Amino acid sequence: MGENREYITHNEELGCIHISEDVLAAVSAAAASEVDGIYGMMNVAAKKTAAKGVRVTVEEDSAVIDLYVMLRYGYAIPEVAEKIQNAVASAVEAMTGFVVKAVNVHVGGISFQ
């Protein structure tokens, strides 16, 4: 299971913890959606994951998270993107104990609604 690229593994004293990339994606999407100024997540052409607009790449004992988002008109893009990065990294690290190497925010559109 640890060799499967769909899981990230954390070795503990009593054994291993295996967490699916889908779990990391779901936590990331939930954290991003709570940031003020985000309108929603975008569909990405990637392997099927549980969370829309999130792509997770597992590297050894860390993860790189790519988020594809739409923002609301009137919000400063760099500020909202930084808030998304901080929220996602904090949530994933707090809930899983794994290191987030990078959170890349891809702004694909602006909503005027």
Short mmCIF file of N, CA and C in Angstrom, two decimals:
data_model
loop_
_atom_site.label_atom_id
_atom_site.label_comp_id
_atom_site.label_asym_id
_atom_site.label_seq_id
_atom_site.Cartn_x
_atom_site.Cartn_y
_atom_site.Cartn_z
N MET A 1 0.82 -1.18 0.00
CA MET A 1 0.00 0.00 0.00
C MET A 1 0.87 1.25 0.00
N GLY A 2 2.01 1.28 0.73
CA GLY A 2 2.87 2.44 0.78
C GLY A 2 3.52 2.73 -0.56
N GLU A 3 3.65 1.74 -1.43
CA GLU A 3 4.26 1.92 -2.74
C GLU A 3 3.27 2.52 -3.75
N ASN A 4 1.99 2.41 -3.46
CA ASN A 4 0.95 2.94 -4.34
C ASN A 4 0.97 4.46 -4.30
N ARG A 5 1.06 5.11 -5.43
CA ARG A 5 1.15 6.56 -5.50
C ARG A 5 -0.15 7.26 -5.11
N GLU A 6 -1.19 6.51 -4.81
CA GLU A 6 -2.44 7.12 -4.40
C GLU A 6 -2.53 7.31 -2.90
N TYR A 7 -1.49 6.96 -2.17
CA TYR A 7 -1.48 7.11 -0.71
C TYR A 7 -0.20 7.81 -0.28
N ILE A 8 -0.29 8.55 0.80
CA ILE A 8 0.90 9.09 1.44
C ILE A 8 1.03 8.34 2.76
N THR A 9 2.24 7.92 3.10
CA THR A 9 2.46 7.07 4.25
C THR A 9 3.28 7.80 5.31
N HIS A 10 2.86 7.64 6.54
CA HIS A 10 3.56 8.22 7.68
C HIS A 10 3.86 7.09 8.65
N ASN A 11 5.14 6.85 8.90
CA ASN A 11 5.54 5.78 9.81
C ASN A 11 5.50 6.27 11.25
N GLU A 12 4.80 5.53 12.08
CA GLU A 12 4.67 5.84 13.50
C GLU A 12 5.30 4.72 14.30
N GLU A 13 5.42 4.91 15.59
CA GLU A 13 6.00 3.92 16.48
C GLU A 13 5.23 2.60 16.46
N LEU A 14 3.91 2.68 16.38
CA LEU A 14 3.07 1.49 16.43
C LEU A 14 2.69 0.95 15.05
N GLY A 15 3.14 1.60 13.99
CA GLY A 15 2.81 1.14 12.65
C GLY A 15 2.74 2.30 11.68
N CYS A 16 2.18 2.03 10.51
CA CYS A 16 2.10 3.04 9.44
C CYS A 16 0.69 3.61 9.34
N ILE A 17 0.64 4.87 8.94
CA ILE A 17 -0.63 5.51 8.64
C ILE A 17 -0.63 5.79 7.15
N HIS A 18 -1.64 5.30 6.44
CA HIS A 18 -1.76 5.52 5.00
C HIS A 18 -2.99 6.40 4.77
N ILE A 19 -2.78 7.54 4.12
CA ILE A 19 -3.88 8.45 3.84
C ILE A 19 -3.98 8.63 2.33
N SER A 20 -5.15 8.43 1.80
CA SER A 20 -5.40 8.54 0.37
C SER A 20 -5.23 9.97 -0.12
N GLU A 21 -4.79 10.11 -1.36
CA GLU A 21 -4.72 11.43 -2.00
C GLU A 21 -6.10 12.08 -2.03
N ASP A 22 -7.15 11.27 -2.13
CA ASP A 22 -8.51 11.81 -2.15
C ASP A 22 -8.85 12.51 -0.83
N VAL A 23 -8.33 12.00 0.27
CA VAL A 23 -8.55 12.64 1.57
C VAL A 23 -7.83 13.98 1.61
N LEU A 24 -6.59 14.01 1.14
CA LEU A 24 -5.84 15.26 1.09
C LEU A 24 -6.55 16.27 0.19
N ALA A 25 -7.10 15.81 -0.92
CA ALA A 25 -7.82 16.68 -1.84
C ALA A 25 -9.09 17.23 -1.20
N ALA A 26 -9.82 16.39 -0.50
CA ALA A 26 -11.06 16.82 0.15
C ALA A 26 -10.79 17.85 1.25
N VAL A 27 -9.76 17.62 2.06
CA VAL A 27 -9.38 18.57 3.11
C VAL A 27 -8.96 19.90 2.48
N SER A 28 -8.20 19.83 1.39
CA SER A 28 -7.74 21.03 0.69
C SER A 28 -8.90 21.84 0.14
N ALA A 29 -9.84 21.17 -0.50
CA ALA A 29 -11.00 21.86 -1.08
C ALA A 29 -11.85 22.50 -0.01
N ALA A 30 -12.05 21.81 1.10
CA ALA A 30 -12.85 22.35 2.19
C ALA A 30 -12.19 23.59 2.79
N ALA A 31 -10.89 23.53 2.99
CA ALA A 31 -10.16 24.68 3.56
C ALA A 31 -10.20 25.87 2.61
N ALA A 32 -10.00 25.62 1.33
CA ALA A 32 -10.00 26.70 0.33
C ALA A 32 -11.37 27.35 0.23
N SER A 33 -12.42 26.55 0.30
CA SER A 33 -13.77 27.09 0.12
C SER A 33 -14.20 28.04 1.25
N GLU A 34 -13.50 27.99 2.38
CA GLU A 34 -13.82 28.86 3.51
C GLU A 34 -13.15 30.23 3.42
N VAL A 35 -12.26 30.42 2.45
CA VAL A 35 -11.55 31.69 2.33
C VAL A 35 -12.47 32.73 1.68
N ASP A 36 -12.51 33.90 2.27
CA ASP A 36 -13.32 34.99 1.75
C ASP A 36 -12.75 35.46 0.41
N GLY A 37 -13.60 35.53 -0.59
CA GLY A 37 -13.19 35.96 -1.93
C GLY A 37 -13.17 34.84 -2.95
N ILE A 38 -13.26 33.60 -2.48
CA ILE A 38 -13.30 32.48 -3.43
C ILE A 38 -14.74 32.24 -3.86
N TYR A 39 -14.93 32.04 -5.15
CA TYR A 39 -16.26 31.77 -5.68
C TYR A 39 -16.51 30.27 -5.75
N GLY A 40 -15.51 29.52 -6.19
CA GLY A 40 -15.67 28.08 -6.29
C GLY A 40 -14.46 27.43 -6.91
N MET A 41 -14.52 26.12 -6.97
CA MET A 41 -13.45 25.32 -7.54
C MET A 41 -13.78 25.03 -9.00
N MET A 42 -12.74 24.89 -9.82
CA MET A 42 -12.93 24.61 -11.25
C MET A 42 -12.67 23.13 -11.52
N ASN A 43 -13.27 22.62 -12.60
CA ASN A 43 -12.96 21.26 -13.03
C ASN A 43 -11.58 21.23 -13.66
N VAL A 44 -10.83 20.18 -13.37
CA VAL A 44 -9.51 20.02 -13.99
C VAL A 44 -9.48 18.68 -14.71
N ALA A 45 -8.81 18.67 -15.82
CA ALA A 45 -8.65 17.41 -16.56
C ALA A 45 -7.48 16.66 -15.95
N ALA A 46 -7.79 15.84 -14.99
CA ALA A 46 -6.77 15.05 -14.30
C ALA A 46 -7.40 13.75 -13.88
N LYS A 47 -6.61 12.94 -13.18
CA LYS A 47 -7.21 11.70 -12.70
C LYS A 47 -8.35 12.02 -11.76
N LYS A 48 -9.29 11.14 -11.69
CA LYS A 48 -10.49 11.36 -10.89
C LYS A 48 -10.13 11.43 -9.41
N THR A 49 -10.53 12.51 -8.78
CA THR A 49 -10.35 12.64 -7.34
C THR A 49 -11.69 12.97 -6.71
N ALA A 50 -11.72 12.85 -5.41
CA ALA A 50 -12.97 13.10 -4.69
C ALA A 50 -13.32 14.58 -4.66
N ALA A 51 -12.33 15.44 -4.83
CA ALA A 51 -12.57 16.87 -4.71
C ALA A 51 -12.37 17.56 -6.06
N LYS A 52 -13.36 18.32 -6.46
CA LYS A 52 -13.32 19.08 -7.70
C LYS A 52 -12.29 20.21 -7.56
N GLY A 53 -11.46 20.40 -8.58
CA GLY A 53 -10.52 21.51 -8.61
C GLY A 53 -9.25 21.32 -7.82
N VAL A 54 -8.95 20.10 -7.40
CA VAL A 54 -7.75 19.84 -6.62
C VAL A 54 -6.96 18.70 -7.25
N ARG A 55 -5.66 18.91 -7.37
CA ARG A 55 -4.75 17.87 -7.83
C ARG A 55 -3.66 17.72 -6.77
N VAL A 56 -3.46 16.51 -6.28
CA VAL A 56 -2.46 16.24 -5.24
C VAL A 56 -1.35 15.37 -5.84
N THR A 57 -0.12 15.78 -5.60
CA THR A 57 1.05 15.01 -6.02
C THR A 57 1.81 14.63 -4.76
N VAL A 58 1.99 13.33 -4.55
CA VAL A 58 2.68 12.84 -3.36
C VAL A 58 4.16 12.68 -3.68
N GLU A 59 5.00 13.23 -2.81
CA GLU A 59 6.45 13.12 -2.95
C GLU A 59 7.01 12.64 -1.62
N GLU A 60 7.48 11.39 -1.57
CA GLU A 60 8.04 10.81 -0.34
C GLU A 60 7.08 11.01 0.82
N ASP A 61 7.43 11.87 1.80
CA ASP A 61 6.57 12.08 2.96
C ASP A 61 5.96 13.48 2.95
N SER A 62 5.82 14.07 1.77
CA SER A 62 5.20 15.39 1.65
C SER A 62 4.26 15.40 0.44
N ALA A 63 3.54 16.49 0.30
CA ALA A 63 2.58 16.60 -0.80
C ALA A 63 2.65 17.99 -1.43
N VAL A 64 2.41 18.02 -2.74
CA VAL A 64 2.25 19.27 -3.47
C VAL A 64 0.79 19.32 -3.89
N ILE A 65 0.12 20.43 -3.58
CA ILE A 65 -1.30 20.56 -3.84
C ILE A 65 -1.52 21.69 -4.84
N ASP A 66 -2.23 21.37 -5.92
CA ASP A 66 -2.60 22.35 -6.93
C ASP A 66 -4.10 22.58 -6.83
N LEU A 67 -4.50 23.84 -6.67
CA LEU A 67 -5.91 24.21 -6.57
C LEU A 67 -6.28 25.07 -7.76
N TYR A 68 -7.39 24.75 -8.40
CA TYR A 68 -7.89 25.48 -9.56
C TYR A 68 -9.18 26.16 -9.13
N VAL A 69 -9.12 27.50 -9.02
CA VAL A 69 -10.21 28.24 -8.39
C VAL A 69 -10.74 29.37 -9.28
N MET A 70 -11.97 29.78 -8.94
CA MET A 70 -12.56 31.01 -9.47
C MET A 70 -12.74 31.94 -8.27
N LEU A 71 -12.40 33.21 -8.47
CA LEU A 71 -12.52 34.18 -7.40
C LEU A 71 -13.68 35.12 -7.67
N ARG A 72 -14.10 35.83 -6.64
CA ARG A 72 -15.16 36.82 -6.77
C ARG A 72 -14.56 38.15 -7.23
N TYR A 73 -15.30 38.84 -8.06
CA TYR A 73 -14.87 40.15 -8.53
C TYR A 73 -14.75 41.11 -7.35
N GLY A 74 -13.71 41.94 -7.38
CA GLY A 74 -13.53 42.95 -6.36
C GLY A 74 -12.52 42.58 -5.29
N TYR A 75 -12.05 41.36 -5.29
CA TYR A 75 -11.06 40.92 -4.31
C TYR A 75 -9.67 40.95 -4.96
N ALA A 76 -8.66 41.30 -4.18
CA ALA A 76 -7.29 41.33 -4.68
C ALA A 76 -6.79 39.89 -4.85
N ILE A 77 -6.47 39.52 -6.06
CA ILE A 77 -6.09 38.14 -6.37
C ILE A 77 -4.89 37.67 -5.55
N PRO A 78 -3.79 38.43 -5.46
CA PRO A 78 -2.65 37.94 -4.67
C PRO A 78 -2.99 37.71 -3.20
N GLU A 79 -3.84 38.57 -2.62
CA GLU A 79 -4.20 38.41 -1.21
C GLU A 79 -5.06 37.17 -0.99
N VAL A 80 -6.04 36.98 -1.85
CA VAL A 80 -6.90 35.80 -1.71
C VAL A 80 -6.09 34.52 -1.94
N ALA A 81 -5.22 34.53 -2.94
CA ALA A 81 -4.40 33.35 -3.22
C ALA A 81 -3.50 33.00 -2.04
N GLU A 82 -2.91 34.01 -1.41
CA GLU A 82 -2.07 33.76 -0.23
C GLU A 82 -2.88 33.20 0.93
N LYS A 83 -4.10 33.72 1.12
CA LYS A 83 -4.97 33.19 2.18
C LYS A 83 -5.34 31.74 1.90
N ILE A 84 -5.58 31.42 0.63
CA ILE A 84 -5.88 30.03 0.26
C ILE A 84 -4.68 29.14 0.56
N GLN A 85 -3.50 29.57 0.18
CA GLN A 85 -2.29 28.79 0.44
C GLN A 85 -2.12 28.51 1.93
N ASN A 86 -2.26 29.55 2.74
CA ASN A 86 -2.09 29.38 4.19
C ASN A 86 -3.17 28.48 4.79
N ALA A 87 -4.41 28.68 4.37
CA ALA A 87 -5.51 27.87 4.91
C ALA A 87 -5.36 26.40 4.56
N VAL A 88 -5.00 26.12 3.31
CA VAL A 88 -4.86 24.73 2.86
C VAL A 88 -3.68 24.05 3.54
N ALA A 89 -2.54 24.72 3.57
CA ALA A 89 -1.35 24.12 4.21
C ALA A 89 -1.62 23.85 5.69
N SER A 90 -2.22 24.80 6.38
CA SER A 90 -2.51 24.62 7.80
C SER A 90 -3.48 23.47 8.05
N ALA A 91 -4.54 23.42 7.25
CA ALA A 91 -5.55 22.37 7.44
C ALA A 91 -4.99 20.98 7.16
N VAL A 92 -4.28 20.84 6.06
CA VAL A 92 -3.73 19.52 5.71
C VAL A 92 -2.71 19.07 6.75
N GLU A 93 -1.81 19.97 7.15
CA GLU A 93 -0.80 19.59 8.14
C GLU A 93 -1.43 19.28 9.50
N ALA A 94 -2.44 20.06 9.90
CA ALA A 94 -3.09 19.83 11.19
C ALA A 94 -3.89 18.53 11.21
N MET A 95 -4.59 18.24 10.11
CA MET A 95 -5.47 17.07 10.10
C MET A 95 -4.73 15.77 9.80
N THR A 96 -3.62 15.84 9.07
CA THR A 96 -2.94 14.61 8.66
C THR A 96 -1.56 14.43 9.28
N GLY A 97 -0.93 15.51 9.71
CA GLY A 97 0.41 15.43 10.25
C GLY A 97 1.48 15.36 9.17
N PHE A 98 1.08 15.46 7.92
CA PHE A 98 2.02 15.40 6.81
C PHE A 98 2.47 16.80 6.40
N VAL A 99 3.67 16.88 5.86
CA VAL A 99 4.23 18.15 5.42
C VAL A 99 3.66 18.52 4.05
N VAL A 100 3.24 19.77 3.91
CA VAL A 100 2.80 20.28 2.62
C VAL A 100 3.99 21.05 2.04
N LYS A 101 4.54 20.53 0.97
CA LYS A 101 5.71 21.14 0.34
C LYS A 101 5.34 22.42 -0.39
N ALA A 102 4.19 22.42 -1.08
CA ALA A 102 3.74 23.60 -1.82
C ALA A 102 2.24 23.55 -2.02
N VAL A 103 1.64 24.74 -2.06
CA VAL A 103 0.23 24.90 -2.44
C VAL A 103 0.22 25.89 -3.60
N ASN A 104 -0.06 25.40 -4.78
CA ASN A 104 -0.10 26.22 -5.98
C ASN A 104 -1.54 26.59 -6.30
N VAL A 105 -1.81 27.88 -6.37
CA VAL A 105 -3.16 28.36 -6.65
C VAL A 105 -3.23 28.83 -8.10
N HIS A 106 -4.13 28.23 -8.87
CA HIS A 106 -4.32 28.57 -10.28
C HIS A 106 -5.68 29.28 -10.39
N VAL A 107 -5.65 30.59 -10.65
CA VAL A 107 -6.88 31.34 -10.76
C VAL A 107 -7.33 31.27 -12.21
N GLY A 108 -8.43 30.60 -12.45
CA GLY A 108 -8.90 30.36 -13.80
C GLY A 108 -10.05 31.25 -14.24
N GLY A 109 -10.55 32.09 -13.32
CA GLY A 109 -11.65 32.95 -13.70
C GLY A 109 -12.11 33.82 -12.56
N ILE A 110 -12.94 34.79 -12.92
CA ILE A 110 -13.53 35.71 -11.94
C ILE A 110 -15.04 35.66 -12.12
N SER A 111 -15.75 35.59 -11.01
CA SER A 111 -17.21 35.59 -11.05
C SER A 111 -17.72 36.98 -10.71
N PHE A 112 -18.66 37.46 -11.51
CA PHE A 112 -19.26 38.76 -11.27
C PHE A 112 -20.59 38.64 -10.53
N GLN A 113 -20.94 37.46 -10.10
CA GLN A 113 -22.19 37.23 -9.38
C GLN A 113 -22.06 37.59 -7.93
#
